[in-house]
Each structure stands twice: as C-alpha cells, then as structure tokens.
Tab-separated table of N, CA and C in Angstrom:
chain	number	residue	atom	x	y	z
A	1	UNK	N	-16.589	11.369	7.405
A	1	UNK	CA	-16.409	9.969	7.758
A	1	UNK	C	-16.300	9.151	6.483
A	2	UNK	N	-15.274	8.320	6.386
A	2	UNK	CA	-15.049	7.524	5.198
A	2	UNK	C	-15.861	6.246	5.183
A	3	UNK	N	-15.727	5.532	4.084
A	3	UNK	CA	-16.411	4.253	3.917
A	3	UNK	C	-15.383	3.135	3.857
A	4	UNK	N	-15.845	1.913	4.025
A	4	UNK	CA	-14.976	0.744	3.987
A	4	UNK	C	-15.694	-0.344	3.211
A	5	UNK	N	-15.038	-0.877	2.176
A	5	UNK	CA	-15.654	-1.940	1.388
A	5	UNK	C	-14.593	-2.931	0.926
A	6	UNK	N	-15.061	-4.030	0.368
A	6	UNK	CA	-14.191	-5.081	-0.147
A	6	UNK	C	-14.578	-5.341	-1.593
A	7	UNK	N	-13.574	-5.510	-2.451
A	7	UNK	CA	-13.801	-5.840	-3.859
A	7	UNK	C	-12.893	-7.011	-4.223
A	8	UNK	N	-13.208	-7.667	-5.311
A	8	UNK	CA	-12.391	-8.769	-5.817
A	8	UNK	C	-11.857	-8.376	-7.185
A	9	UNK	N	-10.602	-8.693	-7.445
A	9	UNK	CA	-10.008	-8.373	-8.731
A	9	UNK	C	-8.539	-8.047	-8.585
A	10	UNK	N	-8.047	-7.210	-9.494
A	10	UNK	CA	-6.644	-6.821	-9.524
A	10	UNK	C	-6.545	-5.349	-9.131
A	11	UNK	N	-5.936	-5.069	-8.003
A	11	UNK	CA	-5.808	-3.705	-7.497
A	11	UNK	C	-5.185	-2.775	-8.534
A	12	UNK	N	-4.176	-3.254	-9.243
A	12	UNK	CA	-3.487	-2.401	-10.209
A	12	UNK	C	-4.365	-2.085	-11.412
A	13	UNK	N	-5.166	-3.047	-11.839
A	13	UNK	CA	-6.118	-2.780	-12.924
A	13	UNK	C	-7.180	-1.782	-12.472
A	14	UNK	N	-7.677	-1.956	-11.260
A	14	UNK	CA	-8.646	-0.993	-10.724
A	14	UNK	C	-8.044	0.415	-10.724
A	15	UNK	N	-6.790	0.522	-10.306
A	15	UNK	CA	-6.136	1.834	-10.231
A	15	UNK	C	-5.994	2.463	-11.613
A	16	UNK	N	-5.533	1.686	-12.597
A	16	UNK	CA	-5.352	2.255	-13.937
A	16	UNK	C	-6.681	2.519	-14.634
A	17	UNK	N	-7.743	1.893	-14.155
A	17	UNK	CA	-9.082	2.179	-14.685
A	17	UNK	C	-9.716	3.393	-14.009
A	18	UNK	N	-8.981	4.012	-13.076
A	18	UNK	CA	-9.456	5.245	-12.454
A	18	UNK	C	-10.332	5.079	-11.233
A	19	UNK	N	-10.325	3.911	-10.619
A	19	UNK	CA	-11.198	3.676	-9.462
A	19	UNK	C	-10.704	4.312	-8.164
A	20	UNK	N	-9.399	4.593	-8.063
A	20	UNK	CA	-8.837	5.106	-6.812
A	20	UNK	C	-7.984	6.344	-7.038
A	21	UNK	N	-7.964	7.205	-6.031
A	21	UNK	CA	-7.028	8.330	-6.013
A	21	UNK	C	-5.655	7.849	-5.562
A	22	UNK	N	-5.656	6.845	-4.693
A	22	UNK	CA	-4.438	6.367	-4.035
A	22	UNK	C	-4.512	4.851	-3.894
A	23	UNK	N	-3.370	4.179	-4.110
A	23	UNK	CA	-3.268	2.778	-3.702
A	23	UNK	C	-2.087	2.674	-2.741
A	24	UNK	N	-2.236	1.799	-1.764
A	24	UNK	CA	-1.214	1.614	-0.734
A	24	UNK	C	-0.770	0.160	-0.760
A	25	UNK	N	0.522	-0.054	-0.620
A	25	UNK	CA	1.015	-1.417	-0.421
A	25	UNK	C	2.127	-1.364	0.610
A	26	UNK	N	2.387	-2.485	1.244
A	26	UNK	CA	3.421	-2.553	2.266
A	26	UNK	C	4.783	-2.809	1.660
A	27	UNK	N	5.789	-2.132	2.212
A	27	UNK	CA	7.177	-2.294	1.764
A	27	UNK	C	8.073	-2.614	2.947
A	28	UNK	N	9.195	-3.245	2.634
A	28	UNK	CA	10.236	-3.428	3.632
A	28	UNK	C	11.198	-2.240	3.550
A	29	UNK	N	12.158	-2.207	4.422
A	29	UNK	CA	13.086	-1.067	4.485
A	29	UNK	C	14.364	-1.281	3.678
A	30	UNK	N	14.378	-2.297	2.802
A	30	UNK	CA	15.583	-2.618	2.045
A	30	UNK	C	15.487	-2.314	0.550
A	31	UNK	N	14.471	-1.563	0.143
A	31	UNK	CA	14.363	-1.070	-1.240
A	31	UNK	C	14.363	-2.180	-2.282
A	32	UNK	N	13.722	-3.313	-1.977
A	32	UNK	CA	13.752	-4.425	-2.924
A	32	UNK	C	12.516	-4.499	-3.811
A	33	UNK	N	11.337	-4.402	-3.242
A	33	UNK	CA	10.084	-4.549	-3.992
A	33	UNK	C	10.151	-5.758	-4.926
A	34	UNK	N	10.616	-6.890	-4.382
A	34	UNK	CA	10.848	-8.061	-5.209
A	34	UNK	C	9.844	-9.185	-5.064
A	35	UNK	N	8.858	-9.047	-4.195
A	35	UNK	CA	7.897	-10.125	-4.006
A	35	UNK	C	6.500	-9.594	-3.807
A	36	UNK	N	5.526	-10.477	-3.941
A	36	UNK	CA	4.126	-10.098	-3.732
A	36	UNK	C	3.681	-8.992	-4.673
A	37	UNK	N	2.732	-8.190	-4.214
A	37	UNK	CA	2.210	-7.115	-5.059
A	37	UNK	C	3.269	-6.049	-5.322
A	38	UNK	N	4.250	-5.907	-4.419
A	38	UNK	CA	5.315	-4.923	-4.626
A	38	UNK	C	6.081	-5.214	-5.917
A	39	UNK	N	6.311	-6.491	-6.211
A	39	UNK	CA	7.009	-6.860	-7.443
A	39	UNK	C	6.188	-6.462	-8.668
A	40	UNK	N	4.881	-6.671	-8.601
A	40	UNK	CA	4.005	-6.272	-9.716
A	40	UNK	C	3.988	-4.760	-9.878
A	41	UNK	N	3.956	-4.046	-8.756
A	41	UNK	CA	3.955	-2.582	-8.808
A	41	UNK	C	5.257	-2.076	-9.409
A	42	UNK	N	6.390	-2.602	-8.954
A	42	UNK	CA	7.677	-2.110	-9.456
A	42	UNK	C	7.860	-2.408	-10.939
A	43	UNK	N	7.321	-3.539	-11.409
A	43	UNK	CA	7.426	-3.878	-12.828
A	43	UNK	C	6.520	-2.999	-13.685
A	44	UNK	N	5.335	-2.747	-13.203
A	44	UNK	CA	4.345	-2.002	-13.987
A	44	UNK	C	4.485	-0.488	-13.846
A	45	UNK	N	4.941	-0.043	-12.677
A	45	UNK	CA	5.060	1.390	-12.389
A	45	UNK	C	6.442	1.674	-11.804
A	46	UNK	N	7.478	1.732	-12.648
A	46	UNK	CA	8.854	1.911	-12.163
A	46	UNK	C	9.055	3.149	-11.286
A	47	UNK	N	8.209	4.143	-11.415
A	47	UNK	CA	8.347	5.353	-10.589
A	47	UNK	C	8.206	5.027	-9.105
A	48	UNK	N	7.388	4.034	-8.770
A	48	UNK	CA	7.218	3.644	-7.360
A	48	UNK	C	8.507	3.039	-6.814
A	49	UNK	N	9.174	2.223	-7.618
A	49	UNK	CA	10.451	1.642	-7.213
A	49	UNK	C	11.519	2.729	-7.121
A	50	UNK	N	11.486	3.665	-8.040
A	50	UNK	CA	12.481	4.746	-8.048
A	50	UNK	C	12.424	5.560	-6.754
A	51	UNK	N	11.219	5.924	-6.298
A	51	UNK	CA	11.137	6.708	-5.054
A	51	UNK	C	11.537	5.856	-3.848
A	52	UNK	N	11.236	4.566	-3.886
A	52	UNK	CA	11.662	3.678	-2.806
A	52	UNK	C	13.184	3.623	-2.759
A	53	UNK	N	13.806	3.470	-3.905
A	53	UNK	CA	15.270	3.385	-3.969
A	53	UNK	C	15.951	4.729	-3.707
A	54	UNK	N	15.170	5.786	-3.654
A	54	UNK	CA	15.703	7.094	-3.287
A	54	UNK	C	15.873	7.249	-1.786
A	55	UNK	N	15.473	6.229	-1.027
A	55	UNK	CA	15.632	6.237	0.433
A	55	UNK	C	16.861	5.405	0.800
A	56	UNK	N	17.261	5.466	2.041
A	56	UNK	CA	18.425	4.722	2.513
A	56	UNK	C	18.068	3.255	2.748
A	57	UNK	N	18.795	2.377	2.071
A	57	UNK	CA	18.548	0.944	2.200
A	57	UNK	C	18.825	0.478	3.633
A	58	UNK	N	17.875	-0.245	4.211
A	58	UNK	CA	18.048	-0.818	5.540
A	58	UNK	C	17.830	0.152	6.694
A	59	UNK	N	17.326	1.338	6.390
A	59	UNK	CA	17.100	2.358	7.421
A	59	UNK	C	15.830	2.035	8.205
A	60	UNK	N	16.006	1.581	9.427
A	60	UNK	CA	14.872	1.169	10.258
A	60	UNK	C	13.951	2.335	10.601
A	61	UNK	N	14.462	3.554	10.532
A	61	UNK	CA	13.626	4.718	10.864
A	61	UNK	C	12.536	4.966	9.820
A	62	UNK	N	12.596	4.272	8.690
A	62	UNK	CA	11.530	4.409	7.684
A	62	UNK	C	10.225	3.761	8.139
A	63	UNK	N	10.299	2.826	9.092
A	63	UNK	CA	9.085	2.151	9.563
A	63	UNK	C	8.038	3.172	9.990
A	64	UNK	N	6.828	3.007	9.484
A	64	UNK	CA	5.736	3.919	9.825
A	64	UNK	C	5.671	5.150	8.949
A	65	UNK	N	6.563	5.238	7.968
A	65	UNK	CA	6.531	6.364	7.028
A	65	UNK	C	6.200	5.822	5.637
A	66	UNK	N	6.236	6.699	4.651
A	66	UNK	CA	5.969	6.241	3.288
A	66	UNK	C	6.654	7.138	2.268
A	67	UNK	N	6.811	6.592	1.063
A	67	UNK	CA	7.173	7.378	-0.105
A	67	UNK	C	6.004	7.250	-1.066
A	68	UNK	N	5.957	8.122	-2.052
A	68	UNK	CA	4.841	8.045	-2.997
A	68	UNK	C	5.270	8.481	-4.386
A	69	UNK	N	4.541	7.981	-5.361
A	69	UNK	CA	4.766	8.337	-6.760
A	69	UNK	C	3.410	8.561	-7.420
A	70	UNK	N	3.314	9.614	-8.201
A	70	UNK	CA	2.086	9.891	-8.946
A	70	UNK	C	2.190	9.252	-10.320
A	71	UNK	N	1.159	8.512	-10.685
A	71	UNK	CA	1.119	7.783	-11.950
A	71	UNK	C	0.014	8.379	-12.816
A	72	UNK	N	0.377	8.859	-13.997
A	72	UNK	CA	-0.621	9.371	-14.939
A	72	UNK	C	-1.324	8.201	-15.607
A	73	UNK	N	-2.637	8.356	-15.817
A	73	UNK	CA	-3.411	7.306	-16.481
A	73	UNK	C	-4.218	7.911	-17.621
A	74	UNK	N	-4.773	7.058	-18.429
A	74	UNK	CA	-5.581	7.461	-19.577
A	74	UNK	C	-6.732	8.352	-19.132
A	75	UNK	N	-6.857	9.492	-19.750
A	75	UNK	CA	-7.900	10.448	-19.348
A	75	UNK	C	-9.304	10.013	-19.757
A	76	UNK	N	-9.427	8.868	-20.397
A	76	UNK	CA	-10.757	8.403	-20.804
A	76	UNK	C	-11.363	7.431	-19.792
A	77	UNK	N	-10.810	7.372	-18.591
A	77	UNK	CA	-11.382	6.480	-17.582
A	77	UNK	C	-12.807	6.905	-17.274
A	78	UNK	N	-13.606	5.951	-16.887
A	78	UNK	CA	-15.017	6.222	-16.580
A	78	UNK	C	-15.178	7.232	-15.451
A	79	UNK	N	-14.216	7.262	-14.540
A	79	UNK	CA	-14.309	8.154	-13.386
A	79	UNK	C	-13.802	9.558	-13.679
A	80	UNK	N	-13.082	9.718	-14.776
A	80	UNK	CA	-12.510	11.018	-15.110
A	80	UNK	C	-11.170	11.282	-14.448
A	81	UNK	N	-10.702	10.373	-13.598
A	81	UNK	CA	-9.390	10.554	-12.965
A	81	UNK	C	-8.300	10.445	-14.026
A	82	UNK	N	-7.284	11.267	-13.898
A	82	UNK	CA	-6.175	11.250	-14.852
A	82	UNK	C	-4.871	10.790	-14.208
A	83	UNK	N	-4.911	10.513	-12.919
A	83	UNK	CA	-3.715	10.051	-12.206
A	83	UNK	C	-4.130	9.386	-10.897
A	84	UNK	N	-3.215	8.636	-10.346
A	84	UNK	CA	-3.381	8.100	-8.999
A	84	UNK	C	-2.012	8.088	-8.340
A	85	UNK	N	-2.012	7.969	-7.031
A	85	UNK	CA	-0.772	7.963	-6.256
A	85	UNK	C	-0.530	6.562	-5.715
A	86	UNK	N	0.695	6.077	-5.880
A	86	UNK	CA	1.098	4.820	-5.248
A	86	UNK	C	1.841	5.185	-3.976
A	87	UNK	N	1.382	4.642	-2.862
A	87	UNK	CA	2.035	4.850	-1.571
A	87	UNK	C	2.800	3.581	-1.202
A	88	UNK	N	4.111	3.735	-1.055
A	88	UNK	CA	4.970	2.667	-0.556
A	88	UNK	C	5.016	2.829	0.961
A	89	UNK	N	4.202	2.078	1.670
A	89	UNK	CA	4.116	2.201	3.130
A	89	UNK	C	5.135	1.261	3.774
A	90	UNK	N	6.018	1.805	4.591
A	90	UNK	CA	7.062	0.997	5.230
A	90	UNK	C	6.488	0.320	6.471
A	91	UNK	N	6.008	-0.904	6.246
A	91	UNK	CA	5.265	-1.652	7.263
A	91	UNK	C	6.019	-2.859	7.810
A	92	UNK	N	7.211	-3.082	7.314
A	92	UNK	CA	8.026	-4.194	7.801
A	92	UNK	C	9.491	-3.837	7.589
A	93	UNK	N	10.344	-4.282	8.493
A	93	UNK	CA	11.767	-3.984	8.348
A	93	UNK	C	12.420	-4.955	7.376
A	94	UNK	N	12.317	-6.241	7.655
A	94	UNK	CA	12.965	-7.271	6.837
A	94	UNK	C	12.125	-7.612	5.606
A	95	UNK	N	12.811	-8.185	4.616
A	95	UNK	CA	12.136	-8.591	3.380
A	95	UNK	C	11.255	-9.817	3.583
A	96	UNK	N	11.727	-10.741	4.389
A	96	UNK	CA	11.007	-11.998	4.584
A	96	UNK	C	11.313	-12.539	5.981
A	97	UNK	N	10.577	-13.554	6.393
A	97	UNK	CA	10.793	-14.107	7.736
A	97	UNK	C	12.226	-14.620	7.926
A	98	UNK	N	12.723	-14.472	9.130
A	98	UNK	CA	14.023	-15.026	9.518
A	98	UNK	C	13.827	-15.777	10.835
A	99	UNK	N	14.856	-16.452	11.270
A	99	UNK	CA	14.779	-17.165	12.549
A	99	UNK	C	14.534	-16.172	13.682
A	100	UNK	N	15.196	-15.013	13.596
A	100	UNK	CA	15.060	-13.993	14.633
A	100	UNK	C	13.733	-13.246	14.534
A	101	UNK	N	13.246	-13.065	13.299
A	101	UNK	CA	12.003	-12.313	13.068
A	101	UNK	C	11.086	-13.165	12.186
A	102	UNK	N	10.345	-14.113	12.799
A	102	UNK	CA	9.511	-15.015	12.002
A	102	UNK	C	8.327	-14.328	11.324
A	103	UNK	N	7.892	-13.186	11.863
A	103	UNK	CA	6.801	-12.423	11.247
A	103	UNK	C	7.294	-10.991	11.046
A	104	UNK	N	7.710	-10.641	9.813
A	104	UNK	CA	8.251	-9.305	9.559
A	104	UNK	C	7.245	-8.163	9.727
A	105	UNK	N	5.973	-8.454	9.616
A	105	UNK	CA	4.936	-7.428	9.726
A	105	UNK	C	5.075	-6.671	11.048
A	106	UNK	N	5.072	-5.344	10.978
A	106	UNK	CA	5.211	-4.503	12.171
A	106	UNK	C	3.897	-3.742	12.375
A	107	UNK	N	3.097	-4.197	13.325
A	107	UNK	CA	1.775	-3.599	13.557
A	107	UNK	C	1.864	-2.136	13.977
A	108	UNK	N	2.871	-1.790	14.754
A	108	UNK	CA	3.036	-0.386	15.150
A	108	UNK	C	3.331	0.486	13.936
A	109	UNK	N	4.150	-0.028	13.016
A	109	UNK	CA	4.455	0.720	11.792
A	109	UNK	C	3.196	0.891	10.943
A	110	UNK	N	2.374	-0.153	10.864
A	110	UNK	CA	1.121	-0.051	10.110
A	110	UNK	C	0.228	1.009	10.741
A	111	UNK	N	0.107	0.987	12.043
A	111	UNK	CA	-0.712	1.966	12.747
A	111	UNK	C	-0.217	3.392	12.473
A	112	UNK	N	1.070	3.583	12.588
A	112	UNK	CA	1.665	4.911	12.400
A	112	UNK	C	1.483	5.410	10.965
A	113	UNK	N	1.760	4.556	9.985
A	113	UNK	CA	1.665	5.005	8.594
A	113	UNK	C	0.214	5.237	8.182
A	114	UNK	N	-0.713	4.421	8.685
A	114	UNK	CA	-2.124	4.636	8.352
A	114	UNK	C	-2.634	5.947	8.945
A	115	UNK	N	-2.147	6.303	10.113
A	115	UNK	CA	-2.511	7.589	10.715
A	115	UNK	C	-2.033	8.736	9.831
A	116	UNK	N	-0.800	8.635	9.334
A	116	UNK	CA	-0.246	9.675	8.449
A	116	UNK	C	-1.009	9.746	7.130
A	117	UNK	N	-1.298	8.589	6.569
A	117	UNK	CA	-2.023	8.543	5.295
A	117	UNK	C	-3.413	9.142	5.460
A	118	UNK	N	-4.084	8.833	6.550
A	118	UNK	CA	-5.413	9.384	6.808
A	118	UNK	C	-5.372	10.912	6.807
A	119	UNK	N	-4.350	11.471	7.391
A	119	UNK	CA	-4.188	12.927	7.424
A	119	UNK	C	-3.837	13.471	6.035
A	120	UNK	N	-2.853	12.863	5.392
A	120	UNK	CA	-2.339	13.384	4.124
A	120	UNK	C	-3.279	13.172	2.940
A	121	UNK	N	-4.132	12.148	3.010
A	121	UNK	CA	-5.022	11.830	1.894
A	121	UNK	C	-6.498	11.850	2.308
A	122	UNK	N	-6.829	12.665	3.281
A	122	UNK	CA	-8.221	12.785	3.750
A	122	UNK	C	-9.144	13.103	2.581
A	123	UNK	N	-10.284	12.412	2.551
A	123	UNK	CA	-11.271	12.639	1.504
A	123	UNK	C	-11.006	11.888	0.213
A	124	UNK	N	-9.912	11.165	0.143
A	124	UNK	CA	-9.545	10.446	-1.079
A	124	UNK	C	-10.075	9.013	-1.064
A	125	UNK	N	-10.171	8.457	-2.258
A	125	UNK	CA	-10.559	7.064	-2.449
A	125	UNK	C	-9.279	6.231	-2.464
A	126	UNK	N	-9.198	5.260	-1.561
A	126	UNK	CA	-7.973	4.482	-1.389
A	126	UNK	C	-8.244	3.000	-1.604
A	127	UNK	N	-7.376	2.371	-2.396
A	127	UNK	CA	-7.430	0.929	-2.599
A	127	UNK	C	-6.180	0.290	-2.031
A	128	UNK	N	-6.340	-0.862	-1.423
A	128	UNK	CA	-5.178	-1.574	-0.920
A	128	UNK	C	-5.442	-3.067	-0.879
A	129	UNK	N	-4.354	-3.850	-0.967
A	129	UNK	CA	-4.491	-5.299	-0.835
A	129	UNK	C	-4.542	-5.649	0.646
A	130	UNK	N	-4.491	-6.922	0.946
A	130	UNK	CA	-4.414	-7.340	2.350
A	130	UNK	C	-2.974	-7.116	2.826
A	131	UNK	N	-2.648	-5.853	2.898
A	131	UNK	CA	-1.322	-5.364	3.248
A	131	UNK	C	-0.805	-6.003	4.534
A	132	UNK	N	0.423	-6.512	4.491
A	132	UNK	CA	1.044	-7.079	5.682
A	132	UNK	C	0.665	-8.512	5.998
A	133	UNK	N	-0.329	-9.054	5.306
A	133	UNK	CA	-0.819	-10.397	5.626
A	133	UNK	C	-0.303	-11.467	4.669
A	134	UNK	N	0.432	-11.059	3.651
A	134	UNK	CA	0.972	-12.023	2.701
A	134	UNK	C	2.367	-12.460	3.112
A	135	UNK	N	3.361	-12.012	2.354
A	135	UNK	CA	4.744	-12.386	2.626
A	135	UNK	C	5.228	-11.912	3.994
A	136	UNK	N	4.648	-10.833	4.505
A	136	UNK	CA	5.059	-10.296	5.811
A	136	UNK	C	4.506	-11.110	6.979
A	137	UNK	N	3.539	-11.995	6.708
A	137	UNK	CA	3.063	-12.932	7.718
A	137	UNK	C	2.163	-12.383	8.811
A	138	UNK	N	1.640	-11.178	8.628
A	138	UNK	CA	0.793	-10.582	9.658
A	138	UNK	C	-0.600	-11.182	9.726
A	139	UNK	N	-1.267	-10.929	10.814
A	139	UNK	CA	-2.632	-11.388	11.059
A	139	UNK	C	-3.595	-10.384	10.421
A	140	UNK	N	-4.288	-10.803	9.349
A	140	UNK	CA	-5.151	-9.885	8.622
A	140	UNK	C	-6.233	-9.282	9.513
A	141	UNK	N	-6.789	-10.055	10.411
A	141	UNK	CA	-7.839	-9.532	11.290
A	141	UNK	C	-7.320	-8.332	12.082
A	142	UNK	N	-6.128	-8.451	12.608
A	142	UNK	CA	-5.516	-7.361	13.376
A	142	UNK	C	-5.191	-6.169	12.468
A	143	UNK	N	-4.669	-6.445	11.279
A	143	UNK	CA	-4.312	-5.378	10.339
A	143	UNK	C	-5.559	-4.639	9.872
A	144	UNK	N	-6.608	-5.384	9.539
A	144	UNK	CA	-7.856	-4.752	9.108
A	144	UNK	C	-8.407	-3.846	10.211
A	145	UNK	N	-8.296	-4.285	11.444
A	145	UNK	CA	-8.761	-3.473	12.573
A	145	UNK	C	-7.996	-2.141	12.632
A	146	UNK	N	-6.691	-2.199	12.408
A	146	UNK	CA	-5.877	-0.974	12.395
A	146	UNK	C	-6.317	-0.066	11.250
A	147	UNK	N	-6.498	-0.635	10.074
A	147	UNK	CA	-6.899	0.153	8.904
A	147	UNK	C	-8.248	0.823	9.153
A	148	UNK	N	-9.199	0.067	9.657
A	148	UNK	CA	-10.531	0.634	9.944
A	148	UNK	C	-10.456	1.747	10.995
A	149	UNK	N	-9.602	1.565	11.978
A	149	UNK	CA	-9.459	2.544	13.061
A	149	UNK	C	-8.771	3.822	12.581
A	150	UNK	N	-7.820	3.700	11.678
A	150	UNK	CA	-6.995	4.845	11.288
A	150	UNK	C	-7.433	5.561	10.011
A	151	UNK	N	-7.960	4.855	9.033
A	151	UNK	CA	-8.323	5.498	7.761
A	151	UNK	C	-9.780	5.948	7.770
A	152	UNK	N	-10.144	6.734	8.745
A	152	UNK	CA	-11.537	7.155	8.920
A	152	UNK	C	-11.940	8.319	8.028
A	153	UNK	N	-10.982	9.048	7.495
A	153	UNK	CA	-11.293	10.207	6.652
A	153	UNK	C	-11.194	9.873	5.169
A	154	UNK	N	-11.056	8.587	4.854
A	154	UNK	CA	-10.877	8.142	3.473
A	154	UNK	C	-11.929	7.095	3.116
A	155	UNK	N	-12.189	6.962	1.825
A	155	UNK	CA	-13.049	5.885	1.337
A	155	UNK	C	-12.128	4.726	0.966
A	156	UNK	N	-12.180	3.664	1.745
A	156	UNK	CA	-11.232	2.561	1.644
A	156	UNK	C	-11.875	1.344	0.990
A	157	UNK	N	-11.154	0.760	0.036
A	157	UNK	CA	-11.564	-0.508	-0.562
A	157	UNK	C	-10.402	-1.485	-0.450
A	158	UNK	N	-10.648	-2.606	0.196
A	158	UNK	CA	-9.674	-3.693	0.242
A	158	UNK	C	-9.940	-4.536	-0.999
A	159	UNK	N	-8.929	-4.709	-1.832
A	159	UNK	CA	-9.091	-5.496	-3.053
A	159	UNK	C	-8.436	-6.859	-2.840
A	160	UNK	N	-9.278	-7.884	-2.808
A	160	UNK	CA	-8.811	-9.261	-2.686
A	160	UNK	C	-8.449	-9.741	-4.080
A	161	UNK	N	-7.196	-10.151	-4.258
A	161	UNK	CA	-6.722	-10.491	-5.597
A	161	UNK	C	-7.510	-11.634	-6.213
A	162	UNK	N	-7.906	-11.398	-7.445
A	162	UNK	CA	-8.592	-12.406	-8.250
A	162	UNK	C	-8.136	-12.153	-9.674
A	163	UNK	N	-7.413	-13.106	-10.246
A	163	UNK	CA	-6.903	-12.942	-11.607
A	163	UNK	C	-8.053	-12.757	-12.580
A	164	UNK	N	-7.825	-11.882	-13.556
A	164	UNK	CA	-8.890	-11.626	-14.546
A	164	UNK	C	-8.846	-12.604	-15.691
C-alpha cells in the first residue's frame, strides 16, 4: 500500500535532487508541451519532448496512455538515486480550452493512465503537480480523488509549486 503526501516547492528541482523515481505531468495529444509545467519540462529535459514528438500529432487514441523518458542525475544526491523517469501522461486532447471544449481535462483519460502507471511503476516514489487542474481546467478535487484511488501501489507526493 502506497502513501500520499503534499509538498511545496519545485517538482523539477525535487526530481533532480533525487527525491522521486518518477514524475508525472499531463500532456495534450498535439506534441506541443508549450505551456504550464510541460513547457518547463521540455526546456529543462528535452528527452521528454523528444519522446512526445515521437508519437502521432493529434492522435486521440493517446488519451489514457503515456510516453516516458529516463533522465540521468548527479550521483551525489542525498537519496542515492542516479536517474528518474518523466512520464508524459496524455490527459487531455486539446492544448487549451475552446468554445466546443471549454475544459480540455479528460477525467476518464486520467483514470486510465493512473491505473497503468500504478501497475508499471508499483513500489516507486512518484511526484506530480496538480495535474489537469491548471491550463486543462479540471477540478482538482475530482482529479486528486482519481489519483488517490488509482496510485495505491506507489508513494505519491503532490508538489504544489512554490518558487525558490
């Protein structure tokens, strides 16, 4: 049985300091990674953008799936971790709200991808932002409920952004 906690700070700094085996962020299906934490991830860790762009742009069947990239980190971290995995979770189809789709966040996709991640990364320490609740416009209370329900085999930390 995993744990669930909340921390304040920068998810990417926590990851490079060796705090997590895996970090997850929400992506759209258009291979952009141009806003929110995705933009920071793509700028700091180009391998995550590369695997995203290795998929078909605009492919709706990506919803509920993910791509991943392993990032090597300094072996002198306090935790002894030498790498972490970035998971690009396809949790929304569109990049931003439209008249037809005012809330791009797809709760079914979040549920499906969290179920897969729980299986594929069981026993791992996972960090994530308030995925789906920023630019995607989702209801964090509902998203957190899905995460708690699905990531039961992982140690989960929600990192609320706080600039250092």
